[in-house]
Each structure stands twice: as structure tokens, then as C-alpha cells.
PDB file of C-alpha atoms and ligand atoms in Angstrom:
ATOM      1  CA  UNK A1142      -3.751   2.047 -23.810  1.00 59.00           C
ATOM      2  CA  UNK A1143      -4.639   0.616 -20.152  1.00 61.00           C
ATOM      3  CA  UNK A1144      -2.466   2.372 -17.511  1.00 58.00           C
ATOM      4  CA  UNK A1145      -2.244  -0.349 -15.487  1.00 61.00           C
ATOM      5  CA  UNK A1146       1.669  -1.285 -13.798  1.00 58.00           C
ATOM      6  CA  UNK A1147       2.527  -4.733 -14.757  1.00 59.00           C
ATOM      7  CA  UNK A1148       5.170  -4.490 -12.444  1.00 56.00           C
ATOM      8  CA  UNK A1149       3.135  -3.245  -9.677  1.00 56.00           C
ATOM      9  CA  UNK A1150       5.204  -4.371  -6.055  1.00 49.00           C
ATOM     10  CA  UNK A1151       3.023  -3.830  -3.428  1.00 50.00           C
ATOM     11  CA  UNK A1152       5.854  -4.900  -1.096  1.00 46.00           C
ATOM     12  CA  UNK A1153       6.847  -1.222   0.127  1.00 41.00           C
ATOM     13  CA  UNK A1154       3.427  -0.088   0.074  1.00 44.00           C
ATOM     14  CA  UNK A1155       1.714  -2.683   2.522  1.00 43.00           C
ATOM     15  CA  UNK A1156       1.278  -0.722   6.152  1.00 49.00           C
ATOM     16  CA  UNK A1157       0.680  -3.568   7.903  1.00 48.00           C
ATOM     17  CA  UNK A1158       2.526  -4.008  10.981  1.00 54.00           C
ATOM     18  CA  UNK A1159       3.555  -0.546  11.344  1.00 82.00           C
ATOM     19  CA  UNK A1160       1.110   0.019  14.374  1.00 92.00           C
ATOM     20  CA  UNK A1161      -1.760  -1.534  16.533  1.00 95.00           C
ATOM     21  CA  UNK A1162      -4.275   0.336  14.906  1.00 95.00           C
ATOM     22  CA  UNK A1163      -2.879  -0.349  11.376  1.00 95.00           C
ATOM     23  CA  UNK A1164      -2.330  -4.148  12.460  1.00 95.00           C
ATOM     24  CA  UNK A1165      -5.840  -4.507  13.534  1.00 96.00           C
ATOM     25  CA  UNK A1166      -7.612  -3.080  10.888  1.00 97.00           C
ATOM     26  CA  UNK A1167      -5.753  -5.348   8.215  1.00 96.00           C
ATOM     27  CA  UNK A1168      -6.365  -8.171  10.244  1.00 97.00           C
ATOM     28  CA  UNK A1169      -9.902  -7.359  10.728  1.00 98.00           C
ATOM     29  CA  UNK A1170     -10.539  -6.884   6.827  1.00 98.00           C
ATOM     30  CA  UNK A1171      -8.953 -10.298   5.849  1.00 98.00           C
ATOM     31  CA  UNK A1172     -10.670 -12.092   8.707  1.00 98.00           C
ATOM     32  CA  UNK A1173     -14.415 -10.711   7.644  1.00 98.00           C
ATOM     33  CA  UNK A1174     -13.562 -10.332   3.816  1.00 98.00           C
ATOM     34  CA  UNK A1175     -12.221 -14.176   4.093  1.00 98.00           C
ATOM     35  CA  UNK A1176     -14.925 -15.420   6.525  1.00 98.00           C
ATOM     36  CA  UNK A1177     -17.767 -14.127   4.156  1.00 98.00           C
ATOM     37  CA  UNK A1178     -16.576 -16.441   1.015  1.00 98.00           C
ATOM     38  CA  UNK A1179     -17.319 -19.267   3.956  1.00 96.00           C
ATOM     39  CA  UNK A1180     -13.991 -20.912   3.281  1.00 93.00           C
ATOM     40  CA  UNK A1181     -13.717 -24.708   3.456  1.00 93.00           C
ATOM     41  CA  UNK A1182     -13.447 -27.880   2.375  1.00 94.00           C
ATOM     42  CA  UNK A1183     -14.712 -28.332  -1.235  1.00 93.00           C
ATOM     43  CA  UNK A1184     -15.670 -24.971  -1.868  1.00 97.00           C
ATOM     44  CA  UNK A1185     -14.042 -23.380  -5.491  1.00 98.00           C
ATOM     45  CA  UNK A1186     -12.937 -20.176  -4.857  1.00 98.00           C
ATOM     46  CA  UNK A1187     -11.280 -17.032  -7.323  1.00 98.00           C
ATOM     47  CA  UNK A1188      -9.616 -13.878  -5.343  1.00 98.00           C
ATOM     48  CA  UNK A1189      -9.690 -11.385  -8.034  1.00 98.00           C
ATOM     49  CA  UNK A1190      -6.683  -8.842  -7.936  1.00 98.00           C
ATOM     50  CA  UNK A1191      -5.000 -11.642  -5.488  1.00 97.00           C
ATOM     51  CA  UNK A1192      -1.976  -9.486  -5.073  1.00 95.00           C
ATOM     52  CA  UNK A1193       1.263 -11.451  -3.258  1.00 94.00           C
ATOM     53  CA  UNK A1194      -1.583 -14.102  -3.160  1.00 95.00           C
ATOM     54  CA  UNK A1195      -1.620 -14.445   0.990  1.00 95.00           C
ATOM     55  CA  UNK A1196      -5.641 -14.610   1.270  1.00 97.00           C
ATOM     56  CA  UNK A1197      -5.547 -17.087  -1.148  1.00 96.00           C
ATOM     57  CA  UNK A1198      -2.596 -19.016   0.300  1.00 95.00           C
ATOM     58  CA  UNK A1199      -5.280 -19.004   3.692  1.00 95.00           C
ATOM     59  CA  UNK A1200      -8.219 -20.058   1.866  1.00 96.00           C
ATOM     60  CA  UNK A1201      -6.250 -23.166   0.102  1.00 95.00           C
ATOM     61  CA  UNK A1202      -5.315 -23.983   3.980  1.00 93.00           C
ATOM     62  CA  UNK A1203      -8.334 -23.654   5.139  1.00 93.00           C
ATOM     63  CA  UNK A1204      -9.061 -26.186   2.520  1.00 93.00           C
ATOM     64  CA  UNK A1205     -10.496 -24.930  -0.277  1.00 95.00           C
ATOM     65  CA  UNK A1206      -9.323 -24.640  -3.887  1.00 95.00           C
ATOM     66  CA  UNK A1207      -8.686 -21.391  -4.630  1.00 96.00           C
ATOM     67  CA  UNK A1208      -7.466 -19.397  -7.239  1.00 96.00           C
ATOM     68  CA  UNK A1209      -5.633 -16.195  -7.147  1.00 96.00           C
ATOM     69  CA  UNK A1210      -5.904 -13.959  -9.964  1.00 97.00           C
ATOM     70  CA  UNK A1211      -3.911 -10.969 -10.887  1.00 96.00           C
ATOM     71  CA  UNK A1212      -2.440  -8.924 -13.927  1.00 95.00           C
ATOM     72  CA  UNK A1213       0.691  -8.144 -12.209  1.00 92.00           C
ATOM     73  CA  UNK A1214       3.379 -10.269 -13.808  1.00 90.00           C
ATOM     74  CA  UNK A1215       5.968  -9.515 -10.771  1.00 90.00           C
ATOM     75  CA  UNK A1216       3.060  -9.560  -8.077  1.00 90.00           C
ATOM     76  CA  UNK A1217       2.115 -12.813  -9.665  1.00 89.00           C
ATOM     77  CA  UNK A1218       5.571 -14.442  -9.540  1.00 89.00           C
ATOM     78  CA  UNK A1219       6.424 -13.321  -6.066  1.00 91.00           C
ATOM     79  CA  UNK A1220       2.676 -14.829  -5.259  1.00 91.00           C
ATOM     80  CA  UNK A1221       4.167 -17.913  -6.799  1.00 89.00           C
ATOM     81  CA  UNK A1222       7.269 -18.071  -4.907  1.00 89.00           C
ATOM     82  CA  UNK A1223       5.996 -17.069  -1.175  1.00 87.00           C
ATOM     83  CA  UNK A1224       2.799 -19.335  -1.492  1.00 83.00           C
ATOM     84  CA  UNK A1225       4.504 -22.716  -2.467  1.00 76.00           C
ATOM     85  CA  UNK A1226       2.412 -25.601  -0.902  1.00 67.00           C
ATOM     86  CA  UNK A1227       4.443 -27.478   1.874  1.00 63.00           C
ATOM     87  CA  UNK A1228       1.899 -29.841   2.133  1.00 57.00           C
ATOM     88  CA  UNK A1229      -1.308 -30.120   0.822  1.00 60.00           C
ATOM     89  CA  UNK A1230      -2.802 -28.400  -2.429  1.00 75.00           C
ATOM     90  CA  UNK A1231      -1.777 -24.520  -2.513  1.00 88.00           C
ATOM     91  CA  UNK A1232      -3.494 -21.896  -4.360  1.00 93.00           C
ATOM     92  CA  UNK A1233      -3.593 -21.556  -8.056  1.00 93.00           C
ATOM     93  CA  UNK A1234      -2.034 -18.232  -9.394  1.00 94.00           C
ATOM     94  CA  UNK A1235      -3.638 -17.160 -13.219  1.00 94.00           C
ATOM     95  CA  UNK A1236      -2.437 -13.842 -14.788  1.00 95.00           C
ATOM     96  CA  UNK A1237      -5.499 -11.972 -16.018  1.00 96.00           C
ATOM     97  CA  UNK A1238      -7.467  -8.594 -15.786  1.00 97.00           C
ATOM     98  CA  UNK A1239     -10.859  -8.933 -13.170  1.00 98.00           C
ATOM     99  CA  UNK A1240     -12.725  -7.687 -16.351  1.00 98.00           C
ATOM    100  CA  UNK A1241     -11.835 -10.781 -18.306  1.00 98.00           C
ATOM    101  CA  UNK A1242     -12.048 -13.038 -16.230  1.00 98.00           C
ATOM    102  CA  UNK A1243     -11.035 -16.376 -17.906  1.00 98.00           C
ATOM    103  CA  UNK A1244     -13.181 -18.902 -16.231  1.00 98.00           C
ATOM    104  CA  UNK A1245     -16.608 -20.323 -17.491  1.00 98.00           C
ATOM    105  CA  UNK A1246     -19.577 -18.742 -16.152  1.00 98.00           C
ATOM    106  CA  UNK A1247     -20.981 -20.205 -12.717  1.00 98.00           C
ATOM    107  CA  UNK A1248     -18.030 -21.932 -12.025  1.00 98.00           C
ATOM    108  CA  UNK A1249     -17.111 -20.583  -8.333  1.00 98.00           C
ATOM    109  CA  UNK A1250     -18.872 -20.905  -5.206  1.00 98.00           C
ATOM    110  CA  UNK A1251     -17.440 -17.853  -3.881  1.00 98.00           C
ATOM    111  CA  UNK A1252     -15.553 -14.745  -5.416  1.00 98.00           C
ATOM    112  CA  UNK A1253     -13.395 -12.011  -3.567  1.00 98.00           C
ATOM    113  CA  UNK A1254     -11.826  -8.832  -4.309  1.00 98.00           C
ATOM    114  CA  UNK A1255     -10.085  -7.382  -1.476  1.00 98.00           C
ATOM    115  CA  UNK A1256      -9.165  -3.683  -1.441  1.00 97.00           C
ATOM    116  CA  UNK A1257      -8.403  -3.518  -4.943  1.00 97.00           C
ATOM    117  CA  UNK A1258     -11.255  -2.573  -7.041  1.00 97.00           C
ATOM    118  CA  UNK A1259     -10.639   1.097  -6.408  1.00 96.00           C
ATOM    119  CA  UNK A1260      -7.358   0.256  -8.687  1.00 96.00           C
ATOM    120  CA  UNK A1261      -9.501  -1.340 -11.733  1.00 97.00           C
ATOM    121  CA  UNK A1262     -10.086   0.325 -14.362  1.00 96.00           C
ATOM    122  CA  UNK A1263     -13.012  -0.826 -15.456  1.00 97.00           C
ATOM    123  CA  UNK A1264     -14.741  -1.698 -12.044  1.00 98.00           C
ATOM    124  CA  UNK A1265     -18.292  -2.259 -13.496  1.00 98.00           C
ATOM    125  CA  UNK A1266     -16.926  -4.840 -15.869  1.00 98.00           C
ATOM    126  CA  UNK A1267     -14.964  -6.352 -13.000  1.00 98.00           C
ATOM    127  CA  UNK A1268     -18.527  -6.823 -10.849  1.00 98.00           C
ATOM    128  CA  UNK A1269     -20.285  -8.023 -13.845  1.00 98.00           C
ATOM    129  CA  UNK A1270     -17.243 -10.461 -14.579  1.00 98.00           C
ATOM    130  CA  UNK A1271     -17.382 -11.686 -10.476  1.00 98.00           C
ATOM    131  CA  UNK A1272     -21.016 -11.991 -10.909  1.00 98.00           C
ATOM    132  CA  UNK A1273     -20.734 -14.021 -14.301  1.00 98.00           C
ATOM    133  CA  UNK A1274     -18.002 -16.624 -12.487  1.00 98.00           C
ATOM    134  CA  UNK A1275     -20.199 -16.772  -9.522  1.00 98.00           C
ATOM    135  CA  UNK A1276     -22.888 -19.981  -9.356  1.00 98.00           C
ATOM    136  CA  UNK A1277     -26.165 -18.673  -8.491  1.00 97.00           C
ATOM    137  CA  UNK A1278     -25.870 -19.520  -4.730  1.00 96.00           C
ATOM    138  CA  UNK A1279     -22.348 -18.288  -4.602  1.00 98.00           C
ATOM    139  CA  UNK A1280     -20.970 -14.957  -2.917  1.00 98.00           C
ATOM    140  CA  UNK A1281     -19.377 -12.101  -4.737  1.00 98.00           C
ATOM    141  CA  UNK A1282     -16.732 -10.580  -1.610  1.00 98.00           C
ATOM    142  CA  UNK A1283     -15.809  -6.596  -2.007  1.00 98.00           C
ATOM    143  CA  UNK A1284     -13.423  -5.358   0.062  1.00 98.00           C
ATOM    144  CA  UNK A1285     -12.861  -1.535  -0.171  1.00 98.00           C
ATOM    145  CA  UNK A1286     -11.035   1.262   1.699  1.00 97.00           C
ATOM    146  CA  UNK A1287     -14.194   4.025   2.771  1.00 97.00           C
ATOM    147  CA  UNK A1288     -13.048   7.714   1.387  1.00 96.00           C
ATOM    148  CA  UNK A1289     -15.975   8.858   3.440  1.00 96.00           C
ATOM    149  CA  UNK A1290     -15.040   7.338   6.775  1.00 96.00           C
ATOM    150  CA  UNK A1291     -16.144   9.424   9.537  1.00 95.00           C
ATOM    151  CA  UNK A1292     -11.919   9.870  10.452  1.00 95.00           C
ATOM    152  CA  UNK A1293     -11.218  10.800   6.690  1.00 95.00           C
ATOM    153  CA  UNK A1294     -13.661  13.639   7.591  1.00 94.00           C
ATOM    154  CA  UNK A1295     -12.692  14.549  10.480  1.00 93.00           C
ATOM    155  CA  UNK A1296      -9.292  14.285   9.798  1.00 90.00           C
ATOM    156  CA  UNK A1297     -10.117  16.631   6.240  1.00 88.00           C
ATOM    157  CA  UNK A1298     -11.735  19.248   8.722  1.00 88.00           C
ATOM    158  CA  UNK A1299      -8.963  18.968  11.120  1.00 85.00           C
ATOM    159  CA  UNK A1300      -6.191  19.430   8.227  1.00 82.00           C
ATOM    160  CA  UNK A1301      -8.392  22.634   6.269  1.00 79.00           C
ATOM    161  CA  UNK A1302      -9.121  24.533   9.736  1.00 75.00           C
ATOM    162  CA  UNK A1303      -5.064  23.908  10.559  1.00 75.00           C
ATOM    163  CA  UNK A1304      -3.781  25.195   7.227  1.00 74.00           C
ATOM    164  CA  UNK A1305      -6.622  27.869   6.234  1.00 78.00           C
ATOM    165  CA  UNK A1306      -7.651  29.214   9.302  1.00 78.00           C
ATOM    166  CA  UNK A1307      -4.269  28.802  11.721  1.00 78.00           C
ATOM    167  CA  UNK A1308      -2.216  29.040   8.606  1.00 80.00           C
ATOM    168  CA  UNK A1309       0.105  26.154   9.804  1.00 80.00           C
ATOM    169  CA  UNK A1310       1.787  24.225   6.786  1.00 79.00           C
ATOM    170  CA  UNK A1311       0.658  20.701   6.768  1.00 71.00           C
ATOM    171  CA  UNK A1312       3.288  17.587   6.295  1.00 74.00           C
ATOM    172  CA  UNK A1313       4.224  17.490   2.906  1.00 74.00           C
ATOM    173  CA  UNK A1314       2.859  14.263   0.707  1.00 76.00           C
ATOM    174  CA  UNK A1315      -0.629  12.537   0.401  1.00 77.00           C
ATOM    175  CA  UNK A1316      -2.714  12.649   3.375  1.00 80.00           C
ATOM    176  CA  UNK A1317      -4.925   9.611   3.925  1.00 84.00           C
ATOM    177  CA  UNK A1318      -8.101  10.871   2.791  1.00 84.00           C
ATOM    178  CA  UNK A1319      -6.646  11.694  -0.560  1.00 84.00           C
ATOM    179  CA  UNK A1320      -7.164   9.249  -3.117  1.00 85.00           C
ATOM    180  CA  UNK A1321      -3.296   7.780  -4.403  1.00 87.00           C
ATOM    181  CA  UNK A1322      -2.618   8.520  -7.323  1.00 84.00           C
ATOM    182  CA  UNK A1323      -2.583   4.375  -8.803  1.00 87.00           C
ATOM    183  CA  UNK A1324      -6.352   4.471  -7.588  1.00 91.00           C
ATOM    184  CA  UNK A1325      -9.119   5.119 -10.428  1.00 93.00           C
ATOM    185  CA  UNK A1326     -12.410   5.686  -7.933  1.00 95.00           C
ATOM    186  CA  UNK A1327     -13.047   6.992  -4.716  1.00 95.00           C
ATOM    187  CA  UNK A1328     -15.099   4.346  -3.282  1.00 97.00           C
ATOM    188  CA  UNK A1329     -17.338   5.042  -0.108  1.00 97.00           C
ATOM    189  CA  UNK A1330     -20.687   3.265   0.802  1.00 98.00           C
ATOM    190  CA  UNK A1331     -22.940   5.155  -1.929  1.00 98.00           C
ATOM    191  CA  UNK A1332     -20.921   4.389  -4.686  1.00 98.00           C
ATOM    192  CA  UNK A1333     -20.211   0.964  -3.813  1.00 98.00           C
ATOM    193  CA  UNK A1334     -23.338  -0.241  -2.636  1.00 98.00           C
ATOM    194  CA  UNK A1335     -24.444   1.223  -6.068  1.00 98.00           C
ATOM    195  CA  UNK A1336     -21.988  -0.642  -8.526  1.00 98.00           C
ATOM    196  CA  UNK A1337     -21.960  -3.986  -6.841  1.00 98.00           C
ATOM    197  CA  UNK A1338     -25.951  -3.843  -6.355  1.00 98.00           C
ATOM    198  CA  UNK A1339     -25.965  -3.822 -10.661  1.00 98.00           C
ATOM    199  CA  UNK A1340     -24.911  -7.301 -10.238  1.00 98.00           C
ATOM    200  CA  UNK A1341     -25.014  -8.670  -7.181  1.00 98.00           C
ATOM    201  CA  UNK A1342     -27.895  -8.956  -4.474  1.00 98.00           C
ATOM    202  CA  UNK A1343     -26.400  -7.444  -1.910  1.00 98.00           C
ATOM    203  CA  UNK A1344     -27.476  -8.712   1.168  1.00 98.00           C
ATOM    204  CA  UNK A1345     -24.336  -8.003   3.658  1.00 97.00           C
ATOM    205  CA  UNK A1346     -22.948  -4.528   4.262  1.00 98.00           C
ATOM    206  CA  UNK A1347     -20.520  -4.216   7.144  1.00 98.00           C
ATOM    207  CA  UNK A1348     -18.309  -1.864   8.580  1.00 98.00           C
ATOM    208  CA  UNK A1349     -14.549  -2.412   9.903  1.00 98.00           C
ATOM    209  CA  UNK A1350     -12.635   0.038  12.191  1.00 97.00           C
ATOM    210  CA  UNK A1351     -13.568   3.222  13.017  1.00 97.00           C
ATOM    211  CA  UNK A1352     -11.020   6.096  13.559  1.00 94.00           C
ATOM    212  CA  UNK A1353      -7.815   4.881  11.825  1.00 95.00           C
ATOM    213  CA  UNK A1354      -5.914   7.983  10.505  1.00 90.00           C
ATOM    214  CA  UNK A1355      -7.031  10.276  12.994  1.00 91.00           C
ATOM    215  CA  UNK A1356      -5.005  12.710  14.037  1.00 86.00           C
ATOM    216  CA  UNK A1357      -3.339  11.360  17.349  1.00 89.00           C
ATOM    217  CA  UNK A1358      -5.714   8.370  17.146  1.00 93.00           C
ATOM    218  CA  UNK A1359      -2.399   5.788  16.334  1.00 93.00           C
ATOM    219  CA  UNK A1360      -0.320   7.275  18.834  1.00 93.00           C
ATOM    220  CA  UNK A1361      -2.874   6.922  21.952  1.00 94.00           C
ATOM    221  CA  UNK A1362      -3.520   2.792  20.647  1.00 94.00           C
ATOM    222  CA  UNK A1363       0.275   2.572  20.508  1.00 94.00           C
ATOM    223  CA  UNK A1364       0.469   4.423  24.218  1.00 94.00           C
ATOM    224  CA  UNK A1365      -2.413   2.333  26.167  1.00 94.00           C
ATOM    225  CA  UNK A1366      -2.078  -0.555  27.877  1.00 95.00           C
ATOM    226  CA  UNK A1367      -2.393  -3.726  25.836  1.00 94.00           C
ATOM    227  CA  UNK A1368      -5.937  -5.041  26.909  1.00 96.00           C
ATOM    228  CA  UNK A1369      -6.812  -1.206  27.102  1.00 96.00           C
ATOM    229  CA  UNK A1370      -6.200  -0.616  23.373  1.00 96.00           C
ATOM    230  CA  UNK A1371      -7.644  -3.841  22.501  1.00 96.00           C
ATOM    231  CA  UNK A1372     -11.044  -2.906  23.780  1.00 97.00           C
ATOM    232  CA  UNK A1373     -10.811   0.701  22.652  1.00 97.00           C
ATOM    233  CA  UNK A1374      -9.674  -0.923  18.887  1.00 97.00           C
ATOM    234  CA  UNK A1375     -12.670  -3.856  19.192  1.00 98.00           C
ATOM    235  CA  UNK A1376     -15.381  -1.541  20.463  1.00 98.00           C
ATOM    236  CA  UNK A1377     -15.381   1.016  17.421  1.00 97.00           C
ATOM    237  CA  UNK A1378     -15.127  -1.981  15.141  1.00 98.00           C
ATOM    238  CA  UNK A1379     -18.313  -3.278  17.050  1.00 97.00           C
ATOM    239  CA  UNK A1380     -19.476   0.367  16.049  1.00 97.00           C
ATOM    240  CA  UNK A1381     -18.410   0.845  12.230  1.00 97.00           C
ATOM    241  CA  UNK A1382     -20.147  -3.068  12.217  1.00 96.00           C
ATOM    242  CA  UNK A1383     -23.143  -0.611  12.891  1.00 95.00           C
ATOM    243  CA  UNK A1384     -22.531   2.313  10.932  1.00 97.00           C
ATOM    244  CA  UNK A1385     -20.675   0.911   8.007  1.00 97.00           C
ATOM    245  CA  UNK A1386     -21.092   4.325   6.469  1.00 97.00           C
ATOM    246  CA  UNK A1387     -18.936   5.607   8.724  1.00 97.00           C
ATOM    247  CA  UNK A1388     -16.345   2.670   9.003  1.00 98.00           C
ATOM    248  CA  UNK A1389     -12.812   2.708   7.932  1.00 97.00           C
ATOM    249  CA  UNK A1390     -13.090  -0.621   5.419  1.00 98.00           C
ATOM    250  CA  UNK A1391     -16.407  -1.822   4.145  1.00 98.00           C
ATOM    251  CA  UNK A1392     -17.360  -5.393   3.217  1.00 98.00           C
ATOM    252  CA  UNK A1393     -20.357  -6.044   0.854  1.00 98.00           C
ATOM    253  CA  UNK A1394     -21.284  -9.456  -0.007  1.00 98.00           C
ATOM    254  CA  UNK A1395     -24.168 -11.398  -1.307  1.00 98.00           C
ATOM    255  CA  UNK A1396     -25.291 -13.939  -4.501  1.00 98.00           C
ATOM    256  CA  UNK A1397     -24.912 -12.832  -8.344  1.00 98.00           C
ATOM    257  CA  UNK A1398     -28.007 -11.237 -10.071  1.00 97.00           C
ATOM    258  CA  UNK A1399     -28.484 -13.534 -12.927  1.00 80.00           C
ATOM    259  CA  UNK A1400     -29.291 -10.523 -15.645  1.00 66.00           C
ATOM    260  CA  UNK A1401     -25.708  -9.672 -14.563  1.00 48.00           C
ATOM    261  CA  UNK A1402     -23.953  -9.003 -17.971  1.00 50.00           C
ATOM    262  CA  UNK A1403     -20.673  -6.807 -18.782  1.00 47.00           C
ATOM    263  CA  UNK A1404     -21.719  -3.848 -18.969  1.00 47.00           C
ATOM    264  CA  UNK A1405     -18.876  -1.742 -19.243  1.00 47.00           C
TER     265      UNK A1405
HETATM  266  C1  SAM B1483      -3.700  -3.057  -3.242  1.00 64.35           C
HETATM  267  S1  SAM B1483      -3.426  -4.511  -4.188  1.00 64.35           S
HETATM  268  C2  SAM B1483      -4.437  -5.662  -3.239  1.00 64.35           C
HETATM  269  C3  SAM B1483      -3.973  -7.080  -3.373  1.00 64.35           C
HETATM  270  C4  SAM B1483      -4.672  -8.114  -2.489  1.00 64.35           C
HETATM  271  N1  SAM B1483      -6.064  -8.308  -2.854  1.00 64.35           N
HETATM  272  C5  SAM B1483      -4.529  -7.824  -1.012  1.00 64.35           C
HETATM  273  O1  SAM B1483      -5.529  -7.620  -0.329  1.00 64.35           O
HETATM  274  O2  SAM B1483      -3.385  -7.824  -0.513  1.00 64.35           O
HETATM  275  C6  SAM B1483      -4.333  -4.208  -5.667  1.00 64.35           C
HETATM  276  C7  SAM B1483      -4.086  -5.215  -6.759  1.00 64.35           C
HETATM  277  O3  SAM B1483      -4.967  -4.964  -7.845  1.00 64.35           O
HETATM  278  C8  SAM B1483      -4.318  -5.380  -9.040  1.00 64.35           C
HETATM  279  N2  SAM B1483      -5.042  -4.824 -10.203  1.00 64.35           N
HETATM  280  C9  SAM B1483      -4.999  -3.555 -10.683  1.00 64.35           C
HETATM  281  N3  SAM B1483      -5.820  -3.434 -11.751  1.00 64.35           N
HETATM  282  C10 SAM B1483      -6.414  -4.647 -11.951  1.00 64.35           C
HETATM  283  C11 SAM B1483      -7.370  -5.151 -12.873  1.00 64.35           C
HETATM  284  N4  SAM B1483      -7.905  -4.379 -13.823  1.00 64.35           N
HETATM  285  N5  SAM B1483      -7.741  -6.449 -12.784  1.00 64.35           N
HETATM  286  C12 SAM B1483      -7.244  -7.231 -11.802  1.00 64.35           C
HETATM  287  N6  SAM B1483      -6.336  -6.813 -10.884  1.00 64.35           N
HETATM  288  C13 SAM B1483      -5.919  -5.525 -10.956  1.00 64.35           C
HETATM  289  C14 SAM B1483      -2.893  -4.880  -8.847  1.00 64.35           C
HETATM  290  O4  SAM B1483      -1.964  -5.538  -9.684  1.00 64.35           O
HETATM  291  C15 SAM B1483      -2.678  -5.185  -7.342  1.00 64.35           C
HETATM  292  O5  SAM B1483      -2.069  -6.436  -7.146  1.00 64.35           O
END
């Protein structure tokens, strides 16, 4: 039986807009995740996992034809309703799993998955599948929150010294660097560079944000000055760009291996 929620509503579980920090690093993702399918005119493109279907709602304005995929049957319908075209063509919403994909093989210039692989499943199959729909000069997009990021260790240390060593009790429910409990892997650069490189040549890795979640870290964006927090948020992105090891959110991107088969 696949424990999957049809009825997934990511509605109440979104944190964007809740604070600078949070605000920019969302933003940040869509904008590089996005930019890296090289949106426009003419170009076919399939967001896998397409959730309430907003990136794909973008890349439709931005003029391509794009289609949103996603198993969800109340994710896909509220997709539906919020991404109506007022003028132009709008996305495309399919229901589907990203490990059947049900398209023809080599039939989209670019493919995305943004932040949701660590939810699959069957992630392997999912890469192989994104490879497989993927034309030879196409991009396959991951998106993926970074379990490893230099503030989910920190922040880990911070948390273990507090309750083991000062024997303070910590705030009661999941801490960031946990893993929630809908999530099947715990991706961080190792593990994804490793999965996606069986079927993609990856040939972008890059880094966004650097300390989101760290202790005090929202609280001093939210108490600077605008243009002050601004260039405090833009120059550690300019860093985890660097050190995507270390990042908050990395990207990996490149063209489909052309052994790539299913493998899972
Ligand atoms: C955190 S949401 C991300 C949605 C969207 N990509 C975004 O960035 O807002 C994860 C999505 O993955 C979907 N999902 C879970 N398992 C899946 C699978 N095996 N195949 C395709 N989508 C899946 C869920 O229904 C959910 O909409």
C-alpha cells in the first residue's frame, strides 16, 4: 500500500510570509529553481509534484506551456481553481505519481521538482522518470531542503549542549533539522548529488540561503533596518551560492543521461 495523502493541503503548512528570512529564502528557491528550466516562449515544460500549481502558473506567464503534475486530488483541484488563466494559456494540471510519469519519453525541454522529492516514495524512480520525459538537451530541476545545512548543525549543537549539558527543556514539537514526519529521505548534498547524478549529468549545483533556522537568526533580520537585512540576507546567499554544502536549499540541474532507465 503507498502511504501517500491524497488529500495532502499544503495550505497551513506553507511558511512563507511569516518572516524576512523565511520570505527570502522561498523567494530565492522559486526564482533560481524557475530560472534554471530557462522559462519562455515555446519551451514545454512538466513541474513534477506541482503542488497548489503557483510555479507553474509563473512559467505559463512567462510564456511557456507548462504542465503541473501532482497525485494530490485536493492539491490538484485547488491548483485548478487558483491558477485559472485570465488571459492567455494557463498551466495544465495532470493527476499522477513523479514515478509514472504519463508523458512519452523526450517530450519536455525542461523538468522541475521543487522541494518535494524528499516526500516521494520512490525518489530514484521519480529521477529516472524526469530523466526519461526530458529531451536530450533538456534540464532535469531539483529543488531540495539541505538536512545538513551548516544552521541545521549548528542549530542541532546549540539544541543538544542546551538540553544535555544545561539541562534546559527544549520547545516542545519538531525542530527544523528534524526530518517531518510526511518526508521519506533526508536529503543533503551527498545524497542528492548521488541520486540525481544516476540519471542526470549534473552540471549545476548551487546553494540558497545560509543561516535560516538559527537560533535568533529570524529575529535579528526581522529587527535590522530594511536595506541592512537585505544585504545581511543577500550576502550569505552569495555565500551558500559558494558552499552549496552548507546552504539552506540546494538546486541541481543539468541534461538527462540517456542510459537513464527506472530503476527502482
Ligand atoms: C511540499 S509540496 C511542494 C509543492 C510544490 N512543488 C511547491 O514548491 O510549492 C510536496 C508535494 O509533493 C507531492 N507528492 C508526494 N508524493 C509524490 C509522488 N510520489 N509523486 C508526485 N508528487 C508527490 C505532494 O502531494 C505535495 O503536493
Amino acid at each position: 500500500m503507498r502511504v501517500v495523502d491524497l488529500d495532502r493541503d499544503m495550505r497551513d503548512v506553507i511558511p512563507t510570509g511569516t518572516s524576512r528570512d523565511s520570505e527570502f529564502l522561498f523567494g530565492r528557491m522559486t526564482e533560481v529553481t524557475l530560472g534554471r528550466t530557462r522559462p519562455g516562449p515555446g519551451r514545454r515544460i512538466l513541474d513534477v509534484a506541482a503542488g497548489l500549481g503557483q510555479d507553474a502558473a509563473q512559467l505559463a506567464s512567462d510564456g511557456a506551456s507548462c504542465i503541473g503534475l501532482e497525485p494530490s486530488q485536493r492539491m490538484s483541484q485547488l491548483a485548478r481553481l487558483a491558477n485559472a488563466p485570465g488571459h492567455g494559456l494557463g498551466p495544465t494540471f495532470v493527476r499522477g505519481w513523479g514515478d509514472a510519469l504519463p508523458f512519452a519519453s523526450d517530450s519536455f525541454d525542461a523538468v522541475l521538482c521543487k522541494g518535494s522529492l524528499d516526500h516521494f516514495d520512490r525518489p530514484r524512480a521519480a529521477l529516472a522518470e524526469m530523466a526519461r520525459v526530458a529531451r536530450p538537451e533538456g534540464r532535469v530541476v531539483v529543488a531540495i531542503a539541505n538536512f545538513e545545512s551548516v544552521a541545521c548543525r549548528v542549530s542541532r549543537t546549540w539544541d543538544g549542549f542546551r538540553e544535555g549539558w544545561l539541562g534546559r527543556e527544549l520547545p516542545r514539537g519538531r525542530r527544523h533539522y528534524d526530518v517531518p514526519h510526511d518526508h521519506f529521505t533526508r536529503y543533503q548534498l551527498g545524497l542528492m548529488r548521488e541520486q540525481l547524478g544516476e540519471v542526470v549529468e549534473v552540471d549545476c549545483v548551487e546553494g540558497i540561503s545560509l543561516a535560516w533556522g538559527l537560533p535568533g537568526w529570524s529575529r535579528v533580520v526581522e529587527r535590522l533596518p530594511g536595506f541592512a537585512a537585505d544585504a545581511a540576507l543577500q550576502v550569505l546567499d552569495a555565500v551558500a551560492g559558494r558552499l552549496p554544502g552548507f546552504a539552506d536549499v540546494l538546486v541541481l540541474a543539468g541534461p538527462p543521461r540517456r542510459s537513464a532507465t527506472a530503476s527502482e
